Amino acid sequence: LGKEKQQPVLKLSAKDSSQLMGLFYDSRSQTTPGDGVGSNNWVVSGAKSASGKPMLADDMHLVLSAPAIFYQNHLSAPGEYEVTGVSFPGVPGVTVGHNDKIAWGFTNFGPDVMDLYVEKPNPDDPHQFEYNGKWENAKVEKQVIKVKGEEPVEFDTLITRHGPIVNSVLRTVGTTAEINRQIAFRWTASEGSDEIAAALLMNKASNWTEFKDALRHFTAPGQNVVYGDVNGNIGYQACGKVPIRKNGSGLLPVPGWTDEYEWTSYVPFDDLPSLYNPPEGYIATANNKVIDDSYPYHVTYEWADPYRVDRIKEMIESKDKLTLEDMEKMQSDFKNLQAERMRDVWLPILEKGQWSENERQALDTLKEWMNNPFDSADEVGPSIYHAVLNATMKHVFEPQIGEDLFMDSLITGLTTNSLDAVLYGTNQKWFAGTDNSVEKSLTAGFKDGVALLEEQMGDDQDDWQWGNIHTISVPHNLGGMEGLGMLLNAGPYPYGGSHVTVGAASYSKQLHPYEARLGAPWRFAVDLGDLDHGADVMTMGASGQPGSEHYNDQMQLWLDGEYKTMYFKPEDVEAHAQDTMILDVGK
């Protein structure tokens, strides 16, 4: 393992590689999958709105679950708080929403804030690790896991100066001797933060300066935050701790036994990306690259593809004056800009192919759809496009990186940018030294994609509508138990969209092709000229109790791209209240 600039390589045996891949799969199965996780937010100035005041919209993309990951709330404490929006259950305050002066929305900024350090343990003391030629004691935390019907499982967690040891891997280093390599995980979220203070300060903020000061406390996870206020101002601020590394960029595991790869500090808050009242009259983010190459700090290599943010900008610029209804429609827009831009790459190649009658019919459908591509549930074109896209991806990458690594790459959600670079010809080196090419991969991908649709949907291509194979499901954690699924789960519902549309409905390319499990649990839009009638909608409903009339009463609104009113005045809230719960905490 050498210096990163010398391309360090951690060589593993086939057995060890398989075990490490197993760790990746196991860990990801217990957490949010990466494929498609993202968000959209945008704000327009009064110059772009029909009301003459800023308008703001936000939809954060996460795993869809029952109950929803958020809950809708309105916090009223006279003289202290008057704010509405959504929070995470158990978290004080309102995470995203508006008060009587400002509104705000989040998307993931996405900085690389996690590093792996390969540690050198003391052969005479497994609780010590080398650092700059000396042995340091690791912190030892005793862990006990109680197992029903069995003896408790006890083990130690070791925490080095870089973080907890997360796995041990055997490898050979220059000799036939195998030594134990232990890997420590450093993460900004493990180093102390105060997001609750940030949220409560945001809830009370009345102007841009107060709002930015609140975000100084928001350190993990890093966010892109858009802002609007009743005085006509709009803004954007990135927040979160972004490490400044002495060497390297965090892309690869680095030696932990030396100080060569330490984090020296964090990017100063005032140096993070920021905008205030830009001349364009709007700001939009969608996990895209928000800096240019002149930015003096390394943030990440892993920006989301640009299709969602470009489509948002396209829709904002398509009208001189936008209404709240326009903002709502944008959140369920299914235009596929990737397909529109791929058209000039795909069609000249596919037109030259020798196709069967069924393949020619599919190509004709694809050609017509790509002229104005929307991933609409009632169209056949999206089914052909996504089947071909995924099959082409396999032909491009799997021959060179192998099946295991290819399948693992599909989980990360980063394959879109990689494939684009190859198909657009901006990565000239990928096929070097092979007999593969864009033409061969796309031709084979088209043939395989059509064959897969025939296998899945039959020979009648009228049945290949996107909504027949691309569905939304909202499962409950207990919904997999016999007899409970019918009561607790929602779906599957035919649905449009994909991982590249503003109306996000990302499907796993690996585990459940076309079944969308990632999207916007909550959609929110507000006109700062009428804060008493903001709009929002959530998957499922406001109640987490099965059997409640509010357990699933917003789902159809969400599917149809419709909204409910976010009443804000106390008298309006009381007038539309259905139930009241009073908690008497006693003395």
XYZ file of C-alpha atoms in Angstrom:
587
model
C 0.000 0.000 0.000
C 1.815 3.078 -1.227
C 1.001 6.731 -1.560
C -2.272 7.519 -3.284
C -0.567 9.600 -5.923
C 1.377 6.450 -6.842
C -1.866 4.512 -7.301
C -1.821 2.266 -4.212
C -3.260 -1.183 -4.750
C -4.635 -3.432 -2.031
C -4.121 -6.899 -3.532
C -6.511 -9.577 -2.296
C -6.834 -13.279 -2.912
C -10.013 -14.461 -4.648
C -11.318 -15.749 -1.304
C -10.609 -12.509 0.535
C -12.055 -10.455 -2.299
C -15.243 -12.506 -2.146
C -15.469 -12.005 1.625
C -14.968 -8.241 1.264
C -17.661 -8.028 -1.403
C -19.911 -9.944 0.980
C -19.308 -7.276 3.614
C -20.349 -4.589 1.138
C -23.565 -6.409 0.265
C -24.417 -7.170 3.897
C -23.828 -3.595 5.049
C -25.821 -2.081 2.211
C -28.723 -4.461 2.798
C -29.066 -2.964 6.285
C -28.937 0.673 5.187
C -30.240 2.984 2.518
C -29.173 1.740 -0.922
C -27.179 4.203 -2.940
C -28.874 3.742 -6.285
C -30.997 6.797 -6.897
C -30.783 8.451 -3.511
C -30.908 12.198 -4.086
C -33.151 15.252 -3.914
C -34.342 18.323 -5.802
C -34.711 21.874 -4.584
C -35.068 25.203 -6.286
C -36.098 28.763 -5.533
C -37.125 31.517 -7.920
C -37.094 35.255 -7.256
C -40.109 37.525 -7.420
C -39.027 38.561 -10.908
C -39.830 35.009 -12.056
C -43.082 34.519 -10.101
C -46.646 35.585 -10.762
C -47.015 36.838 -7.185
C -43.918 39.022 -7.330
C -42.461 37.177 -4.334
C -39.996 34.250 -4.241
C -41.300 30.705 -4.572
C -39.503 27.606 -3.283
C -39.874 23.869 -3.860
C -38.185 20.866 -2.285
C -38.484 17.099 -2.587
C -35.926 14.944 -0.804
C -35.407 11.483 -2.321
C -35.083 8.571 0.071
C -36.292 5.013 0.485
C -40.082 4.878 0.372
C -41.423 3.200 3.486
C -44.541 2.808 5.571
C -44.886 4.885 7.671
C -43.115 7.620 5.729
C -39.625 8.587 6.894
C -40.899 12.117 7.643
C -43.885 13.376 9.547
C -45.750 16.584 8.786
C -45.919 19.008 11.685
C -46.631 22.591 12.652
C -44.773 23.849 15.694
C -46.516 26.734 17.459
C -45.016 28.237 20.609
C -46.172 31.858 20.846
C -43.258 34.230 21.050
C -40.784 31.478 20.130
C -41.800 29.301 17.176
C -44.365 29.464 14.405
C -43.092 27.074 11.742
C -44.461 24.254 9.607
C -43.070 21.497 7.396
C -41.666 18.049 8.138
C -39.362 16.494 10.689
C -37.863 13.116 11.354
C -39.761 11.317 14.139
C -38.195 12.135 17.496
C -36.239 15.154 16.234
C -37.229 18.526 17.731
C -38.304 21.356 15.494
C -38.996 21.406 11.749
C -36.299 20.086 9.433
C -37.585 21.604 6.188
C -40.443 24.045 5.700
C -41.261 27.684 6.390
C -42.030 30.145 9.154
C -43.686 33.556 8.792
C -40.582 35.147 7.234
C -38.540 32.516 5.362
C -38.719 29.133 3.619
C -35.968 26.631 2.894
C -35.290 23.237 1.317
C -32.531 20.616 1.361
C -30.687 18.351 -1.039
C -27.549 16.332 -0.308
C -24.352 18.294 -0.990
C -22.492 14.969 -1.143
C -18.928 15.730 0.006
C -16.566 12.812 0.563
C -16.512 12.711 4.363
C -15.597 9.067 4.930
C -12.060 7.670 4.815
C -10.639 4.210 5.381
C -7.302 3.803 7.178
C -5.351 0.552 7.106
C -4.001 0.124 10.641
C -0.974 -1.839 11.905
C -1.799 -3.748 15.105
C 0.836 -4.631 17.693
C 1.528 -8.395 17.337
C 1.958 -8.553 21.122
C -1.144 -6.507 21.992
C -4.218 -6.543 19.724
C -5.485 -3.363 21.396
C -2.530 -1.290 20.251
C -1.826 0.194 16.832
C 1.260 1.840 15.359
C 1.319 5.573 14.710
C 4.466 7.445 13.673
C 6.709 4.691 15.034
C 4.959 4.306 18.404
C 2.221 2.026 19.728
C -1.030 3.749 20.689
C -3.781 2.210 22.792
C -7.108 1.875 21.054
C -10.298 2.602 22.945
C -12.025 -0.689 23.769
C -15.807 -0.773 24.009
C -17.456 -3.939 25.283
C -20.468 -4.934 23.205
C -23.184 -7.394 24.239
C -25.884 -8.552 21.842
C -28.723 -10.448 23.478
C -30.092 -13.314 21.388
C -33.458 -14.834 22.164
C -33.117 -18.413 23.363
C -29.324 -18.328 23.244
C -26.388 -17.008 25.205
C -25.536 -13.326 24.641
C -22.863 -12.619 22.024
C -20.013 -10.574 23.461
C -17.217 -8.836 21.557
C -14.964 -5.791 21.677
C -15.161 -2.771 19.409
C -11.739 -1.204 18.884
C -11.567 2.527 18.145
C -8.283 3.953 16.885
C -7.438 7.632 16.471
C -9.093 7.363 13.050
C -12.267 5.627 14.167
C -13.692 2.156 14.766
C -12.143 -0.944 13.200
C -14.772 -2.090 10.709
C -13.281 -5.205 9.191
C -10.184 -7.377 9.009
C -8.779 -8.539 5.697
C -5.948 -11.011 5.044
C -3.514 -10.083 2.344
C -0.003 -10.980 1.232
C 2.589 -8.205 1.374
C 5.713 -8.947 -0.601
C 6.211 -12.327 1.062
C 4.328 -15.539 1.567
C 3.379 -14.433 5.072
C -0.237 -13.432 5.604
C -0.751 -10.590 8.078
C -3.940 -9.197 9.510
C -4.953 -5.829 8.035
C -7.478 -3.963 10.114
C -9.362 -1.053 8.628
C -10.546 1.963 10.620
C -13.408 4.126 9.431
C -13.267 7.899 9.852
C -16.473 9.878 9.307
C -17.382 13.478 10.063
C -20.706 12.387 11.561
C -18.791 10.517 14.288
C -16.957 13.621 15.429
C -19.700 15.557 17.166
C -22.262 17.936 15.699
C -25.372 19.855 16.681
C -27.971 19.590 13.941
C -30.775 20.039 16.479
C -29.444 23.498 17.331
C -29.213 24.226 13.604
C -32.830 23.210 13.037
C -34.181 25.232 15.949
C -32.209 28.299 14.885
C -33.432 27.905 11.288
C -36.990 27.656 12.600
C -36.625 31.080 14.289
C -34.550 32.815 11.594
C -36.103 35.871 9.943
C -33.445 36.833 7.387
C -30.499 35.506 5.355
C -27.847 36.372 7.934
C -29.664 34.574 10.756
C -30.370 31.610 8.509
C -26.732 31.249 7.437
C -25.602 31.468 11.051
C -27.956 28.594 11.885
C -26.395 26.463 9.151
C -22.966 26.841 10.730
C -24.154 24.248 13.253
C -25.270 21.802 10.543
C -22.192 19.649 9.982
C -23.424 16.209 8.893
C -24.649 15.198 6.454
C -23.589 18.026 4.141
C -26.530 19.782 2.502
C -27.367 22.144 -0.345
C -29.883 24.569 1.161
C -32.008 26.951 -0.881
C -33.705 29.911 0.779
C -36.367 32.537 0.122
C -37.848 35.272 2.274
C -40.865 37.591 2.308
C -38.630 40.569 1.544
C -37.864 39.154 -1.898
C -34.431 37.640 -1.309
C -33.287 34.200 -2.455
C -30.114 32.348 -1.528
C -28.168 29.113 -1.513
C -25.688 27.815 1.050
C -23.764 24.541 1.194
C -23.199 23.343 4.732
C -21.391 20.508 6.466
C -17.873 19.523 7.433
C -15.684 18.899 4.370
C -12.265 17.446 5.289
C -9.037 19.028 4.129
C -6.550 16.184 3.751
C -2.789 16.445 4.131
C -2.435 14.039 1.174
C -4.781 12.110 -1.029
C -8.456 12.666 -1.745
C -10.201 9.947 0.236
C -10.779 7.852 -2.858
C -8.720 4.872 -1.669
C -7.747 3.316 1.685
C -4.580 4.918 3.054
C -1.965 4.005 5.694
C -3.086 4.723 9.235
C 0.296 4.145 10.845
C 1.645 7.528 9.680
C 0.397 11.116 9.775
C 0.826 11.531 5.998
C -2.901 11.158 5.320
C -4.473 12.926 8.262
C -7.274 15.456 8.009
C -5.594 18.765 8.778
C -8.826 20.782 9.127
C -12.189 21.399 7.474
C -13.181 23.771 4.698
C -14.174 27.013 6.447
C -17.915 27.601 6.406
C -17.480 30.951 4.683
C -15.559 29.219 1.871
C -18.336 26.724 1.148
C -20.380 27.341 -2.046
C -22.938 30.125 -1.576
C -25.192 32.423 -3.638
C -27.383 35.371 -2.752
C -29.805 37.014 -5.169
C -28.036 35.784 -8.336
C -28.767 37.675 -11.565
C -30.451 34.629 -13.127
C -33.314 35.033 -10.677
C -33.322 31.413 -9.592
C -31.204 28.710 -7.928
C -31.569 24.950 -8.378
C -29.689 21.937 -7.047
C -30.185 18.212 -7.529
C -27.034 16.619 -6.058
C -25.197 17.885 -9.126
C -21.732 19.424 -9.182
C -22.171 22.844 -7.592
C -18.564 24.013 -7.974
C -16.293 24.555 -10.935
C -12.683 23.513 -11.407
C -11.449 26.782 -9.909
C -12.810 25.869 -6.465
C -9.734 25.599 -4.216
C -10.846 22.594 -2.141
C -11.500 18.953 -3.006
C -15.131 18.036 -2.304
C -15.811 14.713 -4.036
C -15.532 12.799 -7.297
C -19.066 11.466 -6.957
C -21.478 14.119 -8.200
C -24.903 13.092 -9.432
C -25.597 13.185 -13.156
C -26.859 16.580 -14.408
C -30.180 15.531 -15.937
C -32.512 16.447 -13.073
C -31.004 19.855 -12.405
C -30.819 20.677 -16.116
C -34.489 19.789 -16.546
C -35.424 21.943 -13.539
C -33.580 24.881 -15.081
C -35.194 24.175 -18.442
C -38.679 24.297 -16.913
C -37.938 27.450 -14.879
C -36.666 29.239 -17.990
C -39.609 28.100 -20.131
C -41.978 30.681 -18.577
C -41.568 34.345 -17.709
C -43.795 34.081 -14.626
C -44.247 30.903 -12.653
C -47.168 30.025 -10.388
C -47.313 27.688 -7.405
C -49.130 25.215 -9.637
C -46.159 25.295 -12.027
C -43.828 24.478 -9.147
C -46.010 21.530 -8.171
C -46.112 20.147 -11.715
C -42.345 20.360 -11.973
C -41.952 17.966 -9.049
C -43.734 15.212 -10.973
C -42.129 15.888 -14.343
C -40.986 12.738 -16.139
C -38.986 14.140 -19.054
C -35.874 12.008 -19.619
C -33.074 14.372 -20.633
C -30.582 11.523 -20.717
C -32.579 9.835 -23.479
C -32.948 13.128 -25.349
C -29.179 13.627 -25.289
C -28.437 9.971 -26.075
C -30.618 10.140 -29.179
C -27.819 11.322 -31.465
C -25.504 8.632 -30.104
C -27.891 5.688 -30.117
C -29.965 6.049 -33.252
C -27.198 6.275 -35.892
C -25.673 3.084 -34.471
C -28.940 1.165 -34.053
C -30.193 2.141 -37.525
C -27.284 0.205 -39.032
C -28.095 -3.018 -37.166
C -29.533 -6.180 -38.664
C -32.726 -6.780 -36.727
C -35.557 -9.266 -36.569
C -39.109 -8.088 -37.204
C -39.810 -7.701 -33.458
C -36.520 -5.869 -32.907
C -37.256 -3.505 -35.803
C -40.686 -2.745 -34.308
C -39.067 -1.982 -30.949
C -36.501 0.271 -32.639
C -39.229 2.202 -34.455
C -41.049 2.725 -31.140
C -37.811 3.817 -29.463
C -37.014 6.283 -32.260
C -40.410 7.936 -32.065
C -40.288 8.147 -28.260
C -36.779 9.619 -28.203
C -37.977 12.637 -30.169
C -39.666 13.873 -26.973
C -38.853 11.331 -24.273
C -40.961 11.223 -21.143
C -40.809 8.240 -18.783
C -44.597 8.127 -18.678
C -46.310 5.085 -17.212
C -48.559 4.611 -20.260
C -45.771 4.618 -22.875
C -43.758 1.723 -24.289
C -40.693 3.789 -25.178
C -39.364 4.066 -21.603
C -39.449 0.284 -21.160
C -37.348 -0.249 -24.267
C -34.975 2.564 -23.364
C -34.261 1.421 -19.813
C -33.983 -2.250 -20.776
C -31.448 -1.354 -23.482
C -29.623 1.111 -21.225
C -29.079 -1.480 -18.490
C -28.106 -4.242 -20.908
C -25.641 -1.903 -22.634
C -24.127 -1.002 -19.285
C -23.454 -4.670 -18.677
C -21.729 -5.066 -22.054
C -19.590 -1.963 -21.466
C -18.348 -2.686 -17.954
C -18.612 -6.354 -17.013
C -16.016 -7.713 -19.507
C -13.316 -5.540 -17.944
C -14.171 -5.421 -14.244
C -15.805 -8.818 -13.781
C -19.263 -9.849 -12.672
C -18.809 -9.280 -8.912
C -17.442 -5.763 -9.184
C -19.937 -4.863 -11.894
C -22.853 -5.983 -9.738
C -21.437 -4.049 -6.801
C -21.076 -0.912 -8.918
C -24.796 -1.025 -9.723
C -25.643 -0.508 -6.051
C -23.700 2.735 -5.808
C -25.845 4.686 -8.238
C -22.714 6.094 -9.898
C -22.968 4.047 -13.064
C -24.919 6.695 -14.979
C -22.019 9.157 -15.190
C -19.593 6.334 -16.010
C -21.725 4.989 -18.842
C -22.367 8.473 -20.203
C -18.627 9.152 -20.373
C -18.123 6.026 -22.477
C -21.126 6.441 -24.776
C -20.536 10.168 -25.325
C -16.914 9.401 -26.158
C -15.425 11.539 -23.373
C -13.651 8.486 -21.934
C -11.447 7.477 -24.847
C -9.405 4.955 -22.860
C -12.092 2.565 -21.614
C -12.058 0.221 -24.612
C -8.315 0.583 -25.288
C -6.655 -2.800 -25.733
C -9.974 -4.634 -26.188
C -12.086 -5.549 -29.187
C -15.115 -3.916 -27.599
C -16.564 -0.563 -28.686
C -19.566 1.696 -28.199
C -21.100 0.237 -31.358
C -20.671 -3.380 -30.225
C -21.897 -2.747 -26.688
C -24.963 -0.774 -27.761
C -25.906 -3.243 -30.492
C -25.619 -6.175 -28.105
C -27.426 -4.190 -25.408
C -30.344 -3.467 -27.734
C -30.697 -7.122 -28.678
C -30.507 -8.249 -25.043
C -32.874 -5.514 -23.828
C -35.574 -6.434 -26.335
C -35.150 -10.129 -25.532
C -35.539 -9.393 -21.829
C -38.767 -7.470 -22.419
C -40.098 -10.326 -24.522
C -39.254 -12.723 -21.705
C -40.809 -10.507 -19.039
C -43.793 -9.069 -20.903
C -44.499 -11.315 -23.884
C -44.342 -10.738 -27.645
C -47.129 -8.153 -27.826
C -45.228 -4.884 -27.554
C -48.410 -2.961 -26.722
C -48.140 -4.634 -23.303
C -44.668 -3.208 -22.703
C -45.974 -0.041 -21.118
C -43.557 1.420 -18.546
C -46.142 1.337 -15.763
C -46.645 -2.394 -16.273
C -43.068 -3.114 -15.192
C -42.056 0.082 -13.389
C -44.033 0.219 -10.165
C -43.892 2.013 -6.816
C -44.037 -0.055 -3.622
C -44.166 1.288 -0.077
C -43.333 -1.537 2.339
C -43.596 -1.617 6.117
C -40.768 -3.158 8.151
C -43.206 -5.785 9.407
C -44.974 -6.141 6.067
C -42.929 -9.178 5.092
C -44.456 -11.231 7.897
C -47.184 -13.632 6.880
C -50.588 -11.994 6.997
C -49.333 -8.476 7.731
C -48.424 -7.343 4.220
C -52.029 -6.741 3.168
C -52.552 -4.551 6.235
C -49.282 -2.623 6.384
C -47.817 -2.342 2.864
C -48.934 -0.121 0.005
C -48.535 -0.935 -3.677
C -47.293 -1.891 -6.098
C -48.689 1.002 -8.146
C -47.927 1.595 -11.846
C -45.774 4.704 -11.975
C -43.669 6.784 -14.341
C -40.291 8.403 -13.879
C -36.837 6.954 -13.293
C -33.469 7.812 -11.757
C -32.863 10.651 -14.246
C -36.242 12.417 -14.080
C -37.200 15.275 -11.753
C -40.182 13.187 -10.687
C -37.800 10.640 -9.213
C -38.704 6.966 -9.067
C -35.413 5.100 -9.007
C -35.335 1.369 -9.507
C -32.564 -0.961 -8.404
C -30.542 -2.080 -11.390
C -29.346 -5.099 -9.463
C -31.925 -6.607 -7.144
C -35.397 -5.737 -8.450
C -35.224 -4.371 -11.995
C -37.782 -1.591 -12.571
C -39.447 -1.842 -9.127
C -39.011 1.683 -7.769
C -38.301 1.935 -4.054
C -36.693 5.366 -3.999
C -38.429 8.647 -4.537
C -39.715 11.729 -2.736
C -41.493 10.737 0.506
C -42.555 14.396 0.818
C -43.091 17.125 -1.762
C -43.288 20.761 -0.729
C -43.845 24.064 -2.544
C -44.594 27.519 -1.199
C -45.119 31.046 -2.477
C -43.558 33.592 -0.089
C -46.357 35.910 -1.162
C -48.958 33.570 0.391
C -47.454 31.606 3.274
C -50.933 30.727 4.518
C -51.486 28.346 1.602
C -48.316 26.373 0.974
C -48.647 22.946 -0.625
C -47.337 19.561 0.390
C -48.036 15.847 0.085
C -46.493 12.754 1.620
C -46.438 9.075 0.775
C -48.849 7.089 2.909
C -50.243 9.569 5.465
C -49.682 11.568 8.626
C -50.438 8.635 10.922
C -48.150 5.676 11.483
C -51.001 3.650 12.974
C -52.516 0.985 10.672
C -56.265 1.293 10.832
C -56.198 5.074 11.164
C -57.995 6.915 8.381
C -54.781 8.937 7.988
C -52.455 5.944 7.617
C -52.672 5.982 3.816
C -54.944 8.892 2.876
C -52.295 10.909 0.981
C -50.940 8.093 -1.179
C -53.297 8.610 -4.099
C -52.681 12.363 -4.036
C -48.946 11.639 -4.204
C -49.356 9.199 -7.100
C -51.484 11.703 -9.021
C -49.048 14.596 -8.428
C -51.598 16.469 -6.328
C -51.214 18.328 -3.020
C -52.979 19.359 0.142
C -52.900 22.886 1.585
C -50.467 23.672 4.411
C -52.633 25.995 6.481
C -50.514 28.360 8.548
C -52.711 30.911 10.320
C -53.829 29.544 13.722
C -57.468 30.198 12.877
C -57.135 28.309 9.561
C -55.419 25.391 11.260
C -58.161 25.177 13.894
C -60.898 25.505 11.291
C -59.559 22.512 9.347
C -58.527 20.349 12.311
C -60.154 16.931 12.507
C -58.819 15.744 15.860
C -57.060 17.256 18.847
C -54.825 15.417 21.310
C -53.915 17.114 24.568
C -51.037 15.654 26.562
C -51.182 16.395 30.287
C -47.663 15.917 31.607
C -48.794 16.568 35.175
C -46.790 18.324 37.842
